[in-house]
Coordinates of C-alpha atoms and ligand atoms in Angstrom, one line a residue:
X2 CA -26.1 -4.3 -2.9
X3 CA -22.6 -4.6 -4.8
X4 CA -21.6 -8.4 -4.7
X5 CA -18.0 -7.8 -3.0
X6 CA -16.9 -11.7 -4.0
X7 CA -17.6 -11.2 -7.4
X8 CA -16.0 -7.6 -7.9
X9 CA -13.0 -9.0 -5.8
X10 CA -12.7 -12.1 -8.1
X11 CA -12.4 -10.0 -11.2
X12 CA -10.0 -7.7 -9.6
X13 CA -8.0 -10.6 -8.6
X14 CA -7.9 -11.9 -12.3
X15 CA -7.4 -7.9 -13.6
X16 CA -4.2 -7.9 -11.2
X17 CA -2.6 -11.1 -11.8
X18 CA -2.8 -10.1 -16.1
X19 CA -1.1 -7.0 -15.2
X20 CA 1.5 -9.1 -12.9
X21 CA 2.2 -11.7 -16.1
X22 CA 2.5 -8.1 -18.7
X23 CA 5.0 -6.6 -16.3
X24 CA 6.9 -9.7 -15.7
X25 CA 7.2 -10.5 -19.5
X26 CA 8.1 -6.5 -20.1
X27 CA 11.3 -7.2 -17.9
X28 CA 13.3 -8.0 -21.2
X29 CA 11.9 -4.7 -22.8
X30 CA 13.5 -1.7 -22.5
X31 CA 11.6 0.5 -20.1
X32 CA 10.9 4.3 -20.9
X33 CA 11.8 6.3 -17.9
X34 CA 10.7 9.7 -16.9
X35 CA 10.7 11.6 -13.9
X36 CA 7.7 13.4 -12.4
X37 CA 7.5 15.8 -9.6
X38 CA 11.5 15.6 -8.9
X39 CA 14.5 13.9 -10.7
X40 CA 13.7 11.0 -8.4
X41 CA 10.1 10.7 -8.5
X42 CA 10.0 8.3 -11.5
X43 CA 7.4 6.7 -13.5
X44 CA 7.9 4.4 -16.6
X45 CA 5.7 2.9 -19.6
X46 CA 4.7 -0.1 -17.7
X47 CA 2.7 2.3 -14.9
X48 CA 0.8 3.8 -17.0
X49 CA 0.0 1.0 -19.5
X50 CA -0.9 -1.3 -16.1
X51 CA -3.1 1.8 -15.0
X52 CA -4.6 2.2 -18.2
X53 CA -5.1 -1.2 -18.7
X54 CA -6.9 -1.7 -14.9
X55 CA -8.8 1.2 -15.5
X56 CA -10.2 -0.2 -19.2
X57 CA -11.9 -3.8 -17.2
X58 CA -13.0 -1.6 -14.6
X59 CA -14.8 0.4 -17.1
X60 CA -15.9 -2.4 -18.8
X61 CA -17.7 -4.0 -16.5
X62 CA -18.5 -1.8 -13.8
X63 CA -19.3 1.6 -15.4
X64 CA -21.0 3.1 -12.7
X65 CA -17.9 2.9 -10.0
X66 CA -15.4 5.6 -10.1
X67 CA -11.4 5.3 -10.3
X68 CA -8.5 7.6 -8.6
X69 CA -5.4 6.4 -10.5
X70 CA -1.9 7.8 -9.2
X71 CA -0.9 7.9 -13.2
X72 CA -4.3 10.2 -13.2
X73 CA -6.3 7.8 -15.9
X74 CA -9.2 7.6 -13.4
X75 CA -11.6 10.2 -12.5
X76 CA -11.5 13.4 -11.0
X77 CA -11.9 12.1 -7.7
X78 CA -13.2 14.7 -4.8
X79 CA -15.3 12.2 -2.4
X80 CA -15.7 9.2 -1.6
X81 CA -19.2 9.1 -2.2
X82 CA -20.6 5.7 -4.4
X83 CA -17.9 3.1 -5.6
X84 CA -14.6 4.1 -5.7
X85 CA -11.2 2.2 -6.9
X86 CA -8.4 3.5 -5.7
X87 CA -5.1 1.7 -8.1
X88 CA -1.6 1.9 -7.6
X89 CA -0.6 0.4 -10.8
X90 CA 3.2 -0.1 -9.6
X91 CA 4.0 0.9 -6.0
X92 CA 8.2 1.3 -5.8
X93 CA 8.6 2.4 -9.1
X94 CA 12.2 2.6 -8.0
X95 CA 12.4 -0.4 -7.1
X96 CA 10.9 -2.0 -10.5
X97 CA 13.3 0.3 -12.4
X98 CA 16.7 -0.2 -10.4
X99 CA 15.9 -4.3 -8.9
X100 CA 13.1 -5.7 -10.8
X101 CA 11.8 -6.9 -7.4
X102 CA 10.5 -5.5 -4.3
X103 CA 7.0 -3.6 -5.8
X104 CA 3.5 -4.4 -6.2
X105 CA 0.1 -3.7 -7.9
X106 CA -2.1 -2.3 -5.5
X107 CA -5.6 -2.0 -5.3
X108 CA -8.0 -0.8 -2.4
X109 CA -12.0 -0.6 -3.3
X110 CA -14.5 1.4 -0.9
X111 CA -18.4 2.1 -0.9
X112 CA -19.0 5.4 0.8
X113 CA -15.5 5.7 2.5
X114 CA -15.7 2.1 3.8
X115 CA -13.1 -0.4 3.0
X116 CA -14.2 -3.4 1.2
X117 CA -11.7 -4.9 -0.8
X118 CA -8.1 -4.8 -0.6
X119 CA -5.4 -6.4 -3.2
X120 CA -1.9 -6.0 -2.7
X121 CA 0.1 -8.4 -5.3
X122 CA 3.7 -8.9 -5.2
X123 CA 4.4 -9.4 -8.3
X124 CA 7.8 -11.2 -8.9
X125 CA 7.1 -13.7 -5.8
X126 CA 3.5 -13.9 -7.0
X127 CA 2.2 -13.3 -3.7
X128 CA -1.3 -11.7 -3.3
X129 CA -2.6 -10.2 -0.3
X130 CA -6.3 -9.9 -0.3
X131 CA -9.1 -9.1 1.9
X132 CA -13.0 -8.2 1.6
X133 CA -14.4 -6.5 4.5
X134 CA -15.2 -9.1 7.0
X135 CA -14.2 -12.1 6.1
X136 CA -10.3 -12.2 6.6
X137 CA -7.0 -11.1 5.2
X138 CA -5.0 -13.6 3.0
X139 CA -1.8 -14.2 1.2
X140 CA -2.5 -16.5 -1.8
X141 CA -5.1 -19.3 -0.2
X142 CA -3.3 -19.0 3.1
X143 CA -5.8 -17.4 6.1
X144 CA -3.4 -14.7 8.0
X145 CA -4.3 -15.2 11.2
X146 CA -5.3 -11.9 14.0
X147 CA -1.4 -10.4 15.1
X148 CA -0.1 -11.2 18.5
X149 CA 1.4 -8.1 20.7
X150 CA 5.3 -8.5 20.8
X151 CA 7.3 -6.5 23.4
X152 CA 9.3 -3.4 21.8
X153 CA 12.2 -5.0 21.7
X154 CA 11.9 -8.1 19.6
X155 CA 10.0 -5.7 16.7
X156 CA 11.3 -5.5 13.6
X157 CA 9.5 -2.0 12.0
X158 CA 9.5 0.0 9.0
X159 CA 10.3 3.6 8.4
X160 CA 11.0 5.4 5.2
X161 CA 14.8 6.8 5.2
X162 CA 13.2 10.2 5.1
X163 CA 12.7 9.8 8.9
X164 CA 16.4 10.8 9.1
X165 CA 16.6 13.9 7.5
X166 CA 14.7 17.3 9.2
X167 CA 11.4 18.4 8.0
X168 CA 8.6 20.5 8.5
X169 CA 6.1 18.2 9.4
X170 CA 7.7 16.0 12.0
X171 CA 10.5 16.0 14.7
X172 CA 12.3 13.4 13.4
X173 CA 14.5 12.7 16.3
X174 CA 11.4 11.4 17.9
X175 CA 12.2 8.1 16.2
X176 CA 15.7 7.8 17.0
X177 CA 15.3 6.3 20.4
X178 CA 12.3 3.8 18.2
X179 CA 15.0 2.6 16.1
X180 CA 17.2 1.9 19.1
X181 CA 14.4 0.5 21.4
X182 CA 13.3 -2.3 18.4
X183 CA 15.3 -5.3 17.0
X184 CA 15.9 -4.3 13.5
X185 CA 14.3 -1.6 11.3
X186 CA 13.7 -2.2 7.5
X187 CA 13.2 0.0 4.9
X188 CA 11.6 -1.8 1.0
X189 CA 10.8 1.2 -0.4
X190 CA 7.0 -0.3 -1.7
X191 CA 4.3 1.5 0.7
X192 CA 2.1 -1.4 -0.2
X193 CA 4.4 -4.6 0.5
X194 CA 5.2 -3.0 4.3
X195 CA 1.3 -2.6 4.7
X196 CA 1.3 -6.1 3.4
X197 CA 4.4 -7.4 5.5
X198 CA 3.0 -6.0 8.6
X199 CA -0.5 -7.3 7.7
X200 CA 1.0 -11.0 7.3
X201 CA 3.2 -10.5 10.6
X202 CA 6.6 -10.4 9.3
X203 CA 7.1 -6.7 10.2
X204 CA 5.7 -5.4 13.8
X205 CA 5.1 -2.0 12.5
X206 CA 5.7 0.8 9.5
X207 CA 6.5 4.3 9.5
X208 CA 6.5 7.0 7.1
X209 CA 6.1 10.6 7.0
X210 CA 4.1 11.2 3.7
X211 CA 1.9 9.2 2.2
X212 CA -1.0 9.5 -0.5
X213 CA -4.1 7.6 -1.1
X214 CA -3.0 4.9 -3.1
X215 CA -0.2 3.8 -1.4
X216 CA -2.2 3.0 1.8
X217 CA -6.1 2.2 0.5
X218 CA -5.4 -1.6 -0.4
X219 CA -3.4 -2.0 3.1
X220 CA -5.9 -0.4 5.4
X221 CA -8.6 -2.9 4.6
X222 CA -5.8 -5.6 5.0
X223 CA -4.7 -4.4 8.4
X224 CA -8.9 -3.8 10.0
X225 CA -8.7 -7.8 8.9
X226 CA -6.2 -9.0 11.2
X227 CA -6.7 -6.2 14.0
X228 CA -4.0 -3.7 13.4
X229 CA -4.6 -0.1 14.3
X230 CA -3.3 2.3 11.8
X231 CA -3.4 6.3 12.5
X232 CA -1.4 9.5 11.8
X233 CA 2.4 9.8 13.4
X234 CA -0.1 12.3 15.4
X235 CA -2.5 9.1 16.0
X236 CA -5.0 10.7 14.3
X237 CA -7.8 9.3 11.9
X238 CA -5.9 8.8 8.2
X239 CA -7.5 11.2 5.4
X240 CA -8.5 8.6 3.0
X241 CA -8.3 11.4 0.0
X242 CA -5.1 13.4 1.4
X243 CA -1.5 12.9 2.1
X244 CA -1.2 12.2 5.7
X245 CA 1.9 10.7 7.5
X246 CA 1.3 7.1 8.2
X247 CA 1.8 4.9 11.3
X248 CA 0.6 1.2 11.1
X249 CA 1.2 -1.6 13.5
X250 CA 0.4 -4.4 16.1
X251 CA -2.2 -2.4 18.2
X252 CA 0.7 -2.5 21.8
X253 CA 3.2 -1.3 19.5
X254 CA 1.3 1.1 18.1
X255 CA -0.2 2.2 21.5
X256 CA 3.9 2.3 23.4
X257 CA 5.4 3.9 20.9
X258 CA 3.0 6.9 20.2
X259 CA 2.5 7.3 24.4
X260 CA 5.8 6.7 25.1
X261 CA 8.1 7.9 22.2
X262 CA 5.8 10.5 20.3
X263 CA 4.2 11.9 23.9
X264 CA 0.7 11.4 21.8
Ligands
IPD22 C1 6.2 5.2 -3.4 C2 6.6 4.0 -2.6 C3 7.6 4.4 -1.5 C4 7.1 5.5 -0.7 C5 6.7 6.7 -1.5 C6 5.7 6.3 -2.6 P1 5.5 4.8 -6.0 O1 5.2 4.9 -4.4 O2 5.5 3.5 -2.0 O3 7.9 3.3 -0.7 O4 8.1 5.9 0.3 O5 6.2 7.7 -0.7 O6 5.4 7.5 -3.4 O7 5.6 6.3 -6.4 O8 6.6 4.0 -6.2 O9 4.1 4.3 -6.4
CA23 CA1 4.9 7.3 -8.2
CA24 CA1 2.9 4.2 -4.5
CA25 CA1 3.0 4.0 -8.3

C-alpha cells in the first residue's frame, strides 16, 4: 500500500523548491509564448517548474505516472495505478501581467480516487494540502468542515467568460446568481478559487471550462471539508476531460442549481 504521508511530504518539499525558483526568476526576464490562442500563454518558468516536478517524481517514484498541462508527463488515457496530475503554474496570466495571484498545483490519485491534494500560493507562501481522510489545511492551520450561508451573504466565483454567449451553457442563467449573492470575484487561478472556497473565504466557484489539472488538487481539498462539487449540469466531473465546473458549500450548491439552473 502506497504510504500517502510520505509521498505527500516529498511533494510538499518538490513544491515549495519550485515556489523559491519562481519567486527568485521574478527579476529575470520571462520568455513568453502563446499556445492555443494569442491569450493562452505559457512562459519558461511553466515548463522548467513542470520539468523540474516531473524529474523528483521520476526519481523516486518510477512506477507512478504523470499528466503535465506543459505535456512533460505521460501519455495519460486512465486513471488506472498512480497518477500525478501537475499544474506547474495555474494563472499564467496572472504570473506574467501581476506577479501574484497563481499557484503550483498538484492533485495525486490511485485508481481514480483522490488522495493527495497540494495547492501552493506561491507569493503569500500559502499551501493548501490534504491526504484523503485526514483533513484539508492551509500551512499548519486545520480548515475546519464549511457552514451553509444563505444566498445572499455569498461571495462566489465565476470566470468572466460567464458573460459572453456560448455553446455550452445559457449564460444568462447566472445573471440573476450574481444579483441574488453579495459580491462575485473573479482571480483568474482555477486552483486558488478551489482553494479559497476550500478555506471558506469564497461560498462558491463557477466556470464553464475546465481541464484536469486545474481542478485535481482542489477536489481532494473540497471532499475534506464537505463541499460538493459537480458539472454546471450537477453532474459527476470527468476527472480526464474538460467539463464545466461548479464547486461550493453543499446549500449553495444545492439552491442555486434547483433554483437558478432548474437542475
Ligand atoms: C487557467 C486558469 C484560469 C482559468 C483557465 C485556466 P492556466 O489555467 O486557471 O483561471 O479560467 O481556464 O486554463 O492556463 O493559467 O494554468
Ligand atoms: Ca495554461
Ligand atoms: Ca491551469
Ligand atoms: Ca498552467
Amino acid at each position: 500500500m502506497a504510504n500517502w504521508s510520505k509521498i505527500e511530504s516529498d511533494a510538499k518539499s518538490w513544491i515549495y523548491t519550485a515556489g523559491e525558483t519562481i519567486r527568485q526568476s521574478f527579476q529575470n526576464v520571462l520568455q513568453i509564448q502563446s499556445k492555443s490562442n494569442p491569450d493562452d500563454l505559457v512562459t519558461n518558468m511553466d515548463k522548467e517548474t513542470e520539468q523540474f516536478l516531473i524529474s523528483k517524481i521520476n526519481e523516486i517514484y518510477p512506477e507512478h505516472r504523470i499528466l503535465g498541462e506543459e505535456g512533460f508527463g505521460h501519455d495519460i488515457q486512465s486513471l488506472e495505478g498512480i497518477v500525478w496530475i501537475v499544474d506547474p503554474i495555474d494563472g499564467t496570466m496572472n504570473f506574467v501581467h501581476q506577479q501574484r495571484n497563481f499557484a503550483i498545483s498538484i492533485g495525486i490519485y490511485e485508481d481514480g480516487v483522490g488522495q493527495v491534494g497540494l495547492i501552493y500560493d506561491v507569493v503569500h507562501d500559502e499551501l493548501y494540502h490534504a491526504v484523503r481522510g485526514k483533513g484539508a489545511f492551509m500551512n499548519d492551520y486545520k480548515l475546519p468542515d464549511l457552514k451553509d450561508v444563505p444566498l445572499n451573504q455569498a461571495v462566489i466565483a465565476l470566470n468572466a467568460t460567464w458573460v459572453m454567449e456560448n455553446k455550452r451553457f445559457d449564460h444568462n442563467l447566472l445573471v440573476p446568481v450574481a444579483k441574488a449573492v453579495r459580491g462575485t470575484r473573479s482571480y483568474g487561478s482555477a486552483t486558488l478559487e478551489f482553494a479559497y472556497v476550500a478555506s471558506g473565504r469564497l461560498d462558491a466557484y463557477i466556470t464553464l471550462r475546465l481541464a484536469p489539472w486545474d481542478f485535481a488538487a482542489g477536489l481532494i481539498l473540497l471532499e475534506e471539508v464537505g463541499a460538493k462539487a459537480t458539472t454546471l449540469d450537477g453532474e459527476k466531473i470527468n476527472l480526464l476531460g474538460q467539463n464545466s465546473i461548479f464547486v461550493a458549500k453543499k446549500g449553495i450548491h444545492s439552491t442555486i442549481l434547483k433554483d437558478y439552473l432548474n437542475k
